[in-house]
PDB file of C-alpha atoms in Angstrom:
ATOM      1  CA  UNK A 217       8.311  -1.748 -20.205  1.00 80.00           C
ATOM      2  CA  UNK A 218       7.957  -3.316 -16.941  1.00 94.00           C
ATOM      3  CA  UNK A 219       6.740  -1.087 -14.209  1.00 97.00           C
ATOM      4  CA  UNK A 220       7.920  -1.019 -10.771  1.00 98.00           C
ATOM      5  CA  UNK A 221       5.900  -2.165  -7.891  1.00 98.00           C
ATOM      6  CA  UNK A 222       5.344   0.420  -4.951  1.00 98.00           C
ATOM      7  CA  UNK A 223       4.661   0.412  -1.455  1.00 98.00           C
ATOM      8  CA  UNK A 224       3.018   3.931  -0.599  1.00 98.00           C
ATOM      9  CA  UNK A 225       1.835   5.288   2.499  1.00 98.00           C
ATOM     10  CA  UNK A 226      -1.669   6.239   2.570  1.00 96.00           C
ATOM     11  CA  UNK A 227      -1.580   8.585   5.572  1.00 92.00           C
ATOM     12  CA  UNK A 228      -4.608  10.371   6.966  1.00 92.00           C
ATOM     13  CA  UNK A 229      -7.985  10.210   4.365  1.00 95.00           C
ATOM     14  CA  UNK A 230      -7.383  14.359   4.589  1.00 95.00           C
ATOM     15  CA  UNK A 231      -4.367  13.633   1.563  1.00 96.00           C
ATOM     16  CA  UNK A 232      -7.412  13.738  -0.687  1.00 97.00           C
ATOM     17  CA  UNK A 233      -8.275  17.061  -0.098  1.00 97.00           C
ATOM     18  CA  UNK A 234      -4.751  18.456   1.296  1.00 95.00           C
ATOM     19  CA  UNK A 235      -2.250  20.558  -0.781  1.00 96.00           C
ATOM     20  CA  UNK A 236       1.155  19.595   0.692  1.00 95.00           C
ATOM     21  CA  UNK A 237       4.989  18.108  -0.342  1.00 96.00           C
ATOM     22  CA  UNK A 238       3.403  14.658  -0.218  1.00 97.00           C
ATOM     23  CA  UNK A 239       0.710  14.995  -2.226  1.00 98.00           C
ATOM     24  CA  UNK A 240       2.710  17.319  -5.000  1.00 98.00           C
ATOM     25  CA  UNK A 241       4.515  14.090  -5.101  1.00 98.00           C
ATOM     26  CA  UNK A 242       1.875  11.816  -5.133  1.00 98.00           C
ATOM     27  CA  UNK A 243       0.337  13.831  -8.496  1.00 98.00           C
ATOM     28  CA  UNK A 244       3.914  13.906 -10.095  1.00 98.00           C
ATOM     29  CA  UNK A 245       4.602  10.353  -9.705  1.00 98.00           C
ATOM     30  CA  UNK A 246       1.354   9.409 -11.388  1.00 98.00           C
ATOM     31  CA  UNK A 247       1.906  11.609 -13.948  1.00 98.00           C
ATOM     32  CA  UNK A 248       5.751  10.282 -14.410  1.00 97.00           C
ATOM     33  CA  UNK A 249       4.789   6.776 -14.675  1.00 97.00           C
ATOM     34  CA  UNK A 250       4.329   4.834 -17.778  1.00 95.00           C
ATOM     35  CA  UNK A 251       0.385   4.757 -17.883  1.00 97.00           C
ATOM     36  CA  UNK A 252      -0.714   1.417 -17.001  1.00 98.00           C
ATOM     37  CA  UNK A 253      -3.143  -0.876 -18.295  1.00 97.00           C
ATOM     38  CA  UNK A 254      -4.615  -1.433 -14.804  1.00 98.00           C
ATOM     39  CA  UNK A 255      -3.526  -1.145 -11.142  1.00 98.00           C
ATOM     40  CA  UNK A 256      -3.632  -4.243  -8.456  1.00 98.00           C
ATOM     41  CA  UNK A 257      -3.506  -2.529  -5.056  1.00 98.00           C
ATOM     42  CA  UNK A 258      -2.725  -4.816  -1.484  1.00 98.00           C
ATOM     43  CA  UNK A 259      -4.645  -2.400   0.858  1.00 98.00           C
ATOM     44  CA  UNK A 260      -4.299  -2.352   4.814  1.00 98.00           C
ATOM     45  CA  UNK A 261      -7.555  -1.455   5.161  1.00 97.00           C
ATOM     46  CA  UNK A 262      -8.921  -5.112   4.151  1.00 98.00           C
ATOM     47  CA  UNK A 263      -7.596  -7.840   6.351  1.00 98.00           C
ATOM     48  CA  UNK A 264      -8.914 -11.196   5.601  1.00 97.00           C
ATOM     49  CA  UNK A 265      -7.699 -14.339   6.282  1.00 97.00           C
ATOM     50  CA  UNK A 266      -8.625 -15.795   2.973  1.00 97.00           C
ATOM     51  CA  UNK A 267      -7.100 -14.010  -0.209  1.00 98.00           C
ATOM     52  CA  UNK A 268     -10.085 -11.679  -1.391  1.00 98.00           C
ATOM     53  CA  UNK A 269      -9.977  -9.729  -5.120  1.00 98.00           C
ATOM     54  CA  UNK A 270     -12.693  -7.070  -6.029  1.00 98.00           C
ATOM     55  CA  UNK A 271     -14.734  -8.122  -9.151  1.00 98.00           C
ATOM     56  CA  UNK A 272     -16.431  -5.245  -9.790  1.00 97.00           C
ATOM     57  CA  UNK A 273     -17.246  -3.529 -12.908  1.00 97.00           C
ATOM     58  CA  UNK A 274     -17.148  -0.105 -11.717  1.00 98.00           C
ATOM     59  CA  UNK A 275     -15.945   0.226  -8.215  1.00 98.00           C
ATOM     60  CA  UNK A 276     -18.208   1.916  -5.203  1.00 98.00           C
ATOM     61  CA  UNK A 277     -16.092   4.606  -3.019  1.00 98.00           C
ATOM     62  CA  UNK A 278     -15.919   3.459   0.331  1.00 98.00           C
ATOM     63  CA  UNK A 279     -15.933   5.617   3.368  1.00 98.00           C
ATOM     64  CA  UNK A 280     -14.414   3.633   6.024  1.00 96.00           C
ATOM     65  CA  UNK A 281     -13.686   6.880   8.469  1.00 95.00           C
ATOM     66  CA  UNK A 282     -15.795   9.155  10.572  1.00 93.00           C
ATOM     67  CA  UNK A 283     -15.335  12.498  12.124  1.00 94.00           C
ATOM     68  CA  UNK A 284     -13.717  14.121   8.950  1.00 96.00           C
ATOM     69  CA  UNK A 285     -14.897  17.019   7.081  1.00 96.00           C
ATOM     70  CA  UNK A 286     -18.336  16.602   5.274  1.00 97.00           C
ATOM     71  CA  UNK A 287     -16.481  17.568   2.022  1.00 97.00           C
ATOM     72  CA  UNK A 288     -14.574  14.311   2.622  1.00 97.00           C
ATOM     73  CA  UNK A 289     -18.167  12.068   2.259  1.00 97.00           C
ATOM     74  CA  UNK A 290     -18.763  14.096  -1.440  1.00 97.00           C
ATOM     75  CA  UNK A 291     -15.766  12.492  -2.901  1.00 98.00           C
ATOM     76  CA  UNK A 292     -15.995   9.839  -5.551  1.00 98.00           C
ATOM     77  CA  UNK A 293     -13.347   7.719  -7.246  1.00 98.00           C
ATOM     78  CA  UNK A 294     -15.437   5.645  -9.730  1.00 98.00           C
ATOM     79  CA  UNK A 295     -12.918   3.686 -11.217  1.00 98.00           C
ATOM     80  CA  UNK A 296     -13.646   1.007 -13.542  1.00 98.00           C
ATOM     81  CA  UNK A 297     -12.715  -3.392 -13.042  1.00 98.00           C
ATOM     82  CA  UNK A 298     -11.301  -5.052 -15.350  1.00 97.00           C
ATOM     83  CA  UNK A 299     -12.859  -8.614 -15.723  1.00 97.00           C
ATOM     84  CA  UNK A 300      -9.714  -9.720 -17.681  1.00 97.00           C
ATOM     85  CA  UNK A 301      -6.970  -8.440 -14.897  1.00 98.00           C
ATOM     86  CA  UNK A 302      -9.402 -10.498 -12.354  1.00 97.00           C
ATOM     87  CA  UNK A 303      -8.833 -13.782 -14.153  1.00 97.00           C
ATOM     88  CA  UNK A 304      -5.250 -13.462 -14.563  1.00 98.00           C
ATOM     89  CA  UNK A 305      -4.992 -12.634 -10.960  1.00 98.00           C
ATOM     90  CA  UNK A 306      -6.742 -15.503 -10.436  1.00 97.00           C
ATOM     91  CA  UNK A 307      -5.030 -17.661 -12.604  1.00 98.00           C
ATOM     92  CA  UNK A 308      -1.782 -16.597 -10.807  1.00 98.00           C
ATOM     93  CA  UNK A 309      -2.980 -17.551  -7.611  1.00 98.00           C
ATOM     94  CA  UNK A 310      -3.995 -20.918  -8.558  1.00 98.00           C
ATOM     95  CA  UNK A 311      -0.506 -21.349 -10.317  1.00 98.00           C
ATOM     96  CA  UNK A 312       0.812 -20.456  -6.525  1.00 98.00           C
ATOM     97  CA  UNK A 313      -1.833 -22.848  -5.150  1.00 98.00           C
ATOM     98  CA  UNK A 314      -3.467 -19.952  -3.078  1.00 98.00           C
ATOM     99  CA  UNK A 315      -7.386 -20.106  -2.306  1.00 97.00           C
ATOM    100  CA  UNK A 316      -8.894 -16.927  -3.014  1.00 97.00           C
ATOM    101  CA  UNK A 317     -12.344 -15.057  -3.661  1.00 97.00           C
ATOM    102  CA  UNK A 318     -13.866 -13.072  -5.697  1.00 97.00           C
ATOM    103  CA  UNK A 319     -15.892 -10.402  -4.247  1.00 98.00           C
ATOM    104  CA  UNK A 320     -17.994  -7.872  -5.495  1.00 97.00           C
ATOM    105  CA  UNK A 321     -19.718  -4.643  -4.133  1.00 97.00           C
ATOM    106  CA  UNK A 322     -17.695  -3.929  -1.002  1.00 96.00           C
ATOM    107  CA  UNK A 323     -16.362  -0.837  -2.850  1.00 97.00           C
ATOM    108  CA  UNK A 324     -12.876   0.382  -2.567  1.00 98.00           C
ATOM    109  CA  UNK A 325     -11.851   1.557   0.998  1.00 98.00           C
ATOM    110  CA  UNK A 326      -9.490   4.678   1.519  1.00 97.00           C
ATOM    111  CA  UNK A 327      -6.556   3.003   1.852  1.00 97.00           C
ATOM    112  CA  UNK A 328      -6.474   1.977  -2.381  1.00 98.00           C
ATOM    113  CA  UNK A 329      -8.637   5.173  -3.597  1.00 98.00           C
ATOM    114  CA  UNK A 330      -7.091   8.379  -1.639  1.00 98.00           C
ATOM    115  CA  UNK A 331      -3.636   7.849  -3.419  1.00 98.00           C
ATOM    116  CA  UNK A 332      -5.217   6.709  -6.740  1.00 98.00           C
ATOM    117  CA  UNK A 333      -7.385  10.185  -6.506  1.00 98.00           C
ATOM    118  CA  UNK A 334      -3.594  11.857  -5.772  1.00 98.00           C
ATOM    119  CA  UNK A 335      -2.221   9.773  -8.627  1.00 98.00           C
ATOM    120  CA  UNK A 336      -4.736   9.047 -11.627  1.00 98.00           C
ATOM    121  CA  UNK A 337      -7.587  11.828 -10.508  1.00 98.00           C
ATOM    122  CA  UNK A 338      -9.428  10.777 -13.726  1.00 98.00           C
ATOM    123  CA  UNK A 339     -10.457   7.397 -12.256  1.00 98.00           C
ATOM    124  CA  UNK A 340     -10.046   5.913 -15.842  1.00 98.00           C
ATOM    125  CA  UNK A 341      -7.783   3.181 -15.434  1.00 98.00           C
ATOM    126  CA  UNK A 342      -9.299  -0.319 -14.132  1.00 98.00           C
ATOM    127  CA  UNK A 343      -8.253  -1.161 -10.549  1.00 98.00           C
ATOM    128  CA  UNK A 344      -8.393  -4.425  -8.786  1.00 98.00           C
ATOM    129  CA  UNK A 345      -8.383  -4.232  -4.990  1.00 98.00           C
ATOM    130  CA  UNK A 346      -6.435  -6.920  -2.700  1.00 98.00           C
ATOM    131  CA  UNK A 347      -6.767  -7.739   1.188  1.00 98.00           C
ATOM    132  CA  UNK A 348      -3.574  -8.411   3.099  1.00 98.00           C
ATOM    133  CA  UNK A 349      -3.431 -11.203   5.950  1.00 98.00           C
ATOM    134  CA  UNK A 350      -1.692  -9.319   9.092  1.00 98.00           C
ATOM    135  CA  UNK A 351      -1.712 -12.879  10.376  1.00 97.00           C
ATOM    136  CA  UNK A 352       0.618 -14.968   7.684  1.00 98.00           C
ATOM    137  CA  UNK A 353       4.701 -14.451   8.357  1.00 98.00           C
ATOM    138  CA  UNK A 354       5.933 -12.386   6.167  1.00 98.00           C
ATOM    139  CA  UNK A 355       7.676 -14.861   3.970  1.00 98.00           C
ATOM    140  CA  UNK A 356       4.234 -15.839   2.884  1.00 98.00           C
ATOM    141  CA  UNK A 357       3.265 -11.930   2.349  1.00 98.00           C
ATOM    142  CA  UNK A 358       5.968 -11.691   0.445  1.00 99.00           C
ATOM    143  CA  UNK A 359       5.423 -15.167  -1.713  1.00 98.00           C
ATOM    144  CA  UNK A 360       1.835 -14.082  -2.513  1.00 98.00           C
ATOM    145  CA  UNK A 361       3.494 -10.489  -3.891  1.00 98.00           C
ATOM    146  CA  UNK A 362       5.881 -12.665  -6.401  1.00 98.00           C
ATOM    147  CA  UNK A 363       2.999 -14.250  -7.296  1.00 98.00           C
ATOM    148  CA  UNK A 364       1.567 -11.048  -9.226  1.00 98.00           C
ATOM    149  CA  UNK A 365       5.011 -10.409 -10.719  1.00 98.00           C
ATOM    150  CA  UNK A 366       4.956 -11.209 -14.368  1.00 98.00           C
ATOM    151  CA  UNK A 367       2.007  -8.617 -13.960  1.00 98.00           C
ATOM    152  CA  UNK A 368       4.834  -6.113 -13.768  1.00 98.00           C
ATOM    153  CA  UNK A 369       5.181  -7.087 -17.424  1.00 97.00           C
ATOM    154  CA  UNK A 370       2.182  -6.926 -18.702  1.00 98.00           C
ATOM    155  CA  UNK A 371       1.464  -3.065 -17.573  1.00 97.00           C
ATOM    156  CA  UNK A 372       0.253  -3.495 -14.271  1.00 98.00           C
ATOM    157  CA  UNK A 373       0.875  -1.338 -11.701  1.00 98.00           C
ATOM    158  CA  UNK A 374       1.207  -3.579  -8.532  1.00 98.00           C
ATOM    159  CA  UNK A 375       0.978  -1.290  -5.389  1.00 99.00           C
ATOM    160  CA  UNK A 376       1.153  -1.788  -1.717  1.00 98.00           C
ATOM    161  CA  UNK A 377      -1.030   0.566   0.382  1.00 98.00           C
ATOM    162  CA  UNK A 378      -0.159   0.686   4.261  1.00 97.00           C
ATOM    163  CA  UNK A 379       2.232   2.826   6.450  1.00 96.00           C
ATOM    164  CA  UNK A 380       5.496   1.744   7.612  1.00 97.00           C
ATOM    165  CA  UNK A 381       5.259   4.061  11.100  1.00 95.00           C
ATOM    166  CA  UNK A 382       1.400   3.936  12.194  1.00 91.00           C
ATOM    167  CA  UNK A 383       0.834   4.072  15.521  1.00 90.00           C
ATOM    168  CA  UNK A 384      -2.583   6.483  15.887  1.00 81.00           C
ATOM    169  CA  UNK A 385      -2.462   6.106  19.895  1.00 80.00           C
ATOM    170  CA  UNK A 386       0.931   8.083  19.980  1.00 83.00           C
ATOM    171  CA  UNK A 387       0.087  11.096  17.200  1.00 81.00           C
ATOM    172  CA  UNK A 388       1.768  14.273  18.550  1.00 81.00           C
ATOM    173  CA  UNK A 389       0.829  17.812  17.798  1.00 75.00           C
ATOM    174  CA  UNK A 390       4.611  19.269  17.169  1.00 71.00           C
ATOM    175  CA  UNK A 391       6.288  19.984  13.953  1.00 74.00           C
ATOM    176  CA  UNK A 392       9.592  17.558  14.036  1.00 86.00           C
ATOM    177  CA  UNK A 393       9.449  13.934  13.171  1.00 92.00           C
ATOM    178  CA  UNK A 394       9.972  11.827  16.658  1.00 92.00           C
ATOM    179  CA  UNK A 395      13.209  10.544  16.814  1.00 94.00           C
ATOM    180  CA  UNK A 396      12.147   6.983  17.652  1.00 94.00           C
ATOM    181  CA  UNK A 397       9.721   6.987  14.422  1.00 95.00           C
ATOM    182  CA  UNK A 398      13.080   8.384  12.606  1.00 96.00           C
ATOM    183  CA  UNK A 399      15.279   5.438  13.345  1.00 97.00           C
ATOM    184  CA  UNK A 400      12.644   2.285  12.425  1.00 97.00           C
ATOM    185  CA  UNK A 401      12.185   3.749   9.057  1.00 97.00           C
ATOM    186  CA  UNK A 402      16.023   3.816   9.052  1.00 98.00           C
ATOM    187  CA  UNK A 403      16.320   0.514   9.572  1.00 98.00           C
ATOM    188  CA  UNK A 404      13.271  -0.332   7.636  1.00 98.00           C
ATOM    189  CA  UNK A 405      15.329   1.901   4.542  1.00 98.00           C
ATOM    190  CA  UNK A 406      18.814   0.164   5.278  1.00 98.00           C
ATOM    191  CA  UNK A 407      17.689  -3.409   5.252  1.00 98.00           C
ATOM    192  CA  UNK A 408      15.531  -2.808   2.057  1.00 98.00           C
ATOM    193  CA  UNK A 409      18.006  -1.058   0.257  1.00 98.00           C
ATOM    194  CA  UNK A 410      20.360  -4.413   0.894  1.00 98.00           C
ATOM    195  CA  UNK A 411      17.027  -6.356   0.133  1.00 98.00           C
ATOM    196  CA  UNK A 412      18.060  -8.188   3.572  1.00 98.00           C
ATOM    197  CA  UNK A 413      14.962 -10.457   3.303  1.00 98.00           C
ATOM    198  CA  UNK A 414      16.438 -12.460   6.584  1.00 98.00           C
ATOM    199  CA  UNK A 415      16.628  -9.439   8.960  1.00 98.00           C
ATOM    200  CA  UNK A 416      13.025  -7.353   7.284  1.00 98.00           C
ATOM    201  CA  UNK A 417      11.286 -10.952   7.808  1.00 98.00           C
ATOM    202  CA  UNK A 418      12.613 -10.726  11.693  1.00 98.00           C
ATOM    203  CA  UNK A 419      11.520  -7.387  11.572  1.00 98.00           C
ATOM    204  CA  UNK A 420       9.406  -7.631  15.025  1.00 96.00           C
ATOM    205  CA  UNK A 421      12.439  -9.085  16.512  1.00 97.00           C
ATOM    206  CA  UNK A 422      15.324  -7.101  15.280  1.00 98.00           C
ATOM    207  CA  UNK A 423      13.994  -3.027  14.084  1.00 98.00           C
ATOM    208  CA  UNK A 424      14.460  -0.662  17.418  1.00 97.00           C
ATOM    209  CA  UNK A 425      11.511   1.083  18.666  1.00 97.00           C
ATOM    210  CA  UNK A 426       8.813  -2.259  17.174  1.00 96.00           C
ATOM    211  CA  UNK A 427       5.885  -1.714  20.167  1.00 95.00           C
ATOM    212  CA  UNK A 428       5.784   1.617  19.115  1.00 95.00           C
ATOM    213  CA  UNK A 429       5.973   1.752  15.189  1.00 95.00           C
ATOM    214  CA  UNK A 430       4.391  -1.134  14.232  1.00 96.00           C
ATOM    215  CA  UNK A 431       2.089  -2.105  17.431  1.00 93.00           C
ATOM    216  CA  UNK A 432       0.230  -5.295  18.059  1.00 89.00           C
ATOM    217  CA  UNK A 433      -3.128  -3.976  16.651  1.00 90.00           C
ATOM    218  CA  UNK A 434      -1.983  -2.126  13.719  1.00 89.00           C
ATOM    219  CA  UNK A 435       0.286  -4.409  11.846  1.00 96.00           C
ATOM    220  CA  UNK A 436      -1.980  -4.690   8.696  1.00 97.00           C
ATOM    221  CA  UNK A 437      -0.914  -1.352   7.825  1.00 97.00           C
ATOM    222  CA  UNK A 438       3.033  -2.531   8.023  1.00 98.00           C
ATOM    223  CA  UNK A 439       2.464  -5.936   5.894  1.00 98.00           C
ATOM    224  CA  UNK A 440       1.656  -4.549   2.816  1.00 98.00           C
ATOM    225  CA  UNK A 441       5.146  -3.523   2.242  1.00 98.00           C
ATOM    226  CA  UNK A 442       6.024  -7.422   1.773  1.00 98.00           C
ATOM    227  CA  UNK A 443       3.211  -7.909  -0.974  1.00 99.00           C
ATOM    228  CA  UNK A 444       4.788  -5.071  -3.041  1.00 98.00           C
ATOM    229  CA  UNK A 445       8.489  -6.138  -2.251  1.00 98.00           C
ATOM    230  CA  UNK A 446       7.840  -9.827  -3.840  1.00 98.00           C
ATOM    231  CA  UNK A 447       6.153  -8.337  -6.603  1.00 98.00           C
ATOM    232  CA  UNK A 448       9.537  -7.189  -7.405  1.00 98.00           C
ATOM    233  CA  UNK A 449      11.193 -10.429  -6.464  1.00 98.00           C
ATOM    234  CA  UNK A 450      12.829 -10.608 -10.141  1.00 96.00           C
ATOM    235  CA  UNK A 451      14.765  -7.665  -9.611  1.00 97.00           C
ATOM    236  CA  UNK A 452      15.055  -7.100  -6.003  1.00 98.00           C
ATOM    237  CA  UNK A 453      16.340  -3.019  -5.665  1.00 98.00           C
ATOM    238  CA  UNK A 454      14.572  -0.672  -3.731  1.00 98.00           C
ATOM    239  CA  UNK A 455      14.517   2.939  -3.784  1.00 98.00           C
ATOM    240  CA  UNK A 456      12.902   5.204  -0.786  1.00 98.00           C
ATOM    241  CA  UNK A 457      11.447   8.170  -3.412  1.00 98.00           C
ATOM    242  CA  UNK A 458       9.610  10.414  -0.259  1.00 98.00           C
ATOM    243  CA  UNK A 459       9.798  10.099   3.286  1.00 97.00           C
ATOM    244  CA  UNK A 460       8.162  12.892   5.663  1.00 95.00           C
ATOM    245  CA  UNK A 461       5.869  12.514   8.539  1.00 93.00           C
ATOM    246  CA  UNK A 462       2.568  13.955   9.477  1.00 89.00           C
ATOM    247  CA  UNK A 463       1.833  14.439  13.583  1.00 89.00           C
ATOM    248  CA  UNK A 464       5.247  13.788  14.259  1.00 89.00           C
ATOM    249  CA  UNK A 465       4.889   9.935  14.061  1.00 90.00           C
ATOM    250  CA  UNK A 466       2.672   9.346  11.205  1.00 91.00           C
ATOM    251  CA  UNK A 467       5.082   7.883   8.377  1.00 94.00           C
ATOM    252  CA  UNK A 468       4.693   8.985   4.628  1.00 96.00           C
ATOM    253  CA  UNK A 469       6.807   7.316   2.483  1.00 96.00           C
ATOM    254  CA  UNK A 470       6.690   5.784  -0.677  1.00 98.00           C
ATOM    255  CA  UNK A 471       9.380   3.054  -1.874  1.00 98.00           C
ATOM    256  CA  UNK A 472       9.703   2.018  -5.006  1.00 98.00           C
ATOM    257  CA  UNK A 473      11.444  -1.701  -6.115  1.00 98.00           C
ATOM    258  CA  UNK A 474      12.448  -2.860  -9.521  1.00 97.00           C
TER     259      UNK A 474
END
C-alpha cells in the first residue's frame, strides 16, 4: 500500500504535553495509518543550504526552545535510524544529482519529534530527519520531495514538518482565528486542492496577506509544504484533514496528498 505524504503543522513544543482537538487528531491519525516501515521527516527547524540526512542509530531528543515548562526538558523520543532507509535516501538523491550529507549526533529537533511523540508515542519506528533550504525556489523544494517518492511505496512515511501561518511577532491573546491568517490558508487550501503548482510556486507574489503569514524571516517553516507535495508528485490530490489555530494566528493544519 502506498502511503500518503503529509505536511503537518508542528505548532508550539507545548502539543507534546497539551490535551486538545489537534492533538486528539494527531494520536488518531497515527493510529489510522498503515504502520510504516520508517518515517523521512523535512523539518523547518533545520535549514541548511546543503541537503543534510540524520545517520544515527538511535536518535538524541533535541531541545531547541527555552522558557517552557521544566516538564518539557524531561521528555524523550528515542527513536531508532535505520542505516538501510539512509542509503536509499541517498541513493535517491544521487539518482536526482543532489549533493547531500550525512550527519550524525545533532539529535532530532522539535519540529520532527513533538508530532511523532503525538503520532507513534512508542518511538519504535526508525526515523530519518531532513533539513529544508528556505533559500531554493520552490520548484526545487518541490523536485527534491519527488525525489523521495517511490519511498511512498516502499512503506515510508514521507512527512513535511513546518506551519503554513507562522508569524510569532503577531501572536494574539483572543479566542477567534484572525481573519487575515483565515484567508492565506484559503488560498493556500484552494490552489492545493487544484494542485495549481504555477500560482503555490508564486505564492509570495500572488496569496493576500504574504508579509504577514509567511514573513521574510520565517519562511523555513512555510517550505516544507513543497517537499511533502512532490513526494506526492505521482498522484497529485490533496486533502486539508485539520485546520484550527492557536493565538489567533498560529496555523495548525495538517494536509494530506496522494
Amino acid at each position: 500500500m502506498k502511503i500518503p505524504a503529509f505536511f503537518i503543522a508542528h505548532g508550539s513544543p507545548l502539543l507534546a504535553i497539551e490535551d486538545n482537538d489537534y492533538t486528539g487528531f494527531l494520536e488518531r491519525l497515527g493510529r489510522e495509518l498503515p504502520r510504516p516501515r520508517g518515517i523521512a521527516v523535512f523539518s523547518a527547524h533545520w535549514d541548511s543550504p546543503k541537503q543534510a540526512v540524520t545517520v544515527d542509530e538511535r536518535h538524541e531528543t533535541l531541545y531547541d526552545f527555552y522558557g517552557f515548562p521544566e516538564e518539557m526538558y524531561r521528555l524523550v523520543y528515542p527513536a531508532p535510524g535505520d542505516a538501510g532507509l539512509n542509503r536509499r535516501i541517498g541513493d535517491l538523491f544521487s539518482a536526482g544529482n543532489l549533493s547531500h550529507q550525512p550527519v550524525r549526533g545533532r539529535g532530532i529537533d522539535h519540529g520532527v519529534w513533538v508530532i511523532l511523540k503525538r503520532m507513534f508515542p512508542d518511538a519504535d519506528i526508525p526515523v530519518v530527519a531532513l533539513s529544508v533550504d528556505s533559500l531554493r525556489s520552490p520548484a526545487e523544494q518541490y523536485a527534491i520531495g519527488r525525489m523521495l517518492s517511490p519511498l511512498r511505496e516502499e512503506g515510508v512515511l514521507v512527512i513535511g514538518s513546518g506551519g503554513l501561518v507562522h508569524n510569532l511577532r503577531m501572536l494574539e491573546s483572543g479566542g477567534e482565528p484572525a481573519e487575515w491568517a483565515v484567508a492565506f490558508d484559503g488560498w493556500i487550501a484552494e490552489k492545493l486542492e487544484a494542485w495549481d503548482l504555477e500560482a503555490l510556486f508564486a505564492y509570495d507574489k500572488q496569496a493576500p496577506h504574504i508579509r504577514d503569514a509567511v514573513p521574510s524571516y520565517g519562511k523555513e517553516h512555510f517550505v516544507p509544504l513543497f517537499y511533502a507535495m512532490g513526494a506526492a508528485d505521482d498522484g497529485r490530490r490533496a486533502q486539508r484533514i485539520f485546520q484550527a489555530y492557536q493565538y489567533g494566528t498560529l496555523s495548525l493544519n495538517c494536509w494530506k496528498f496522494e
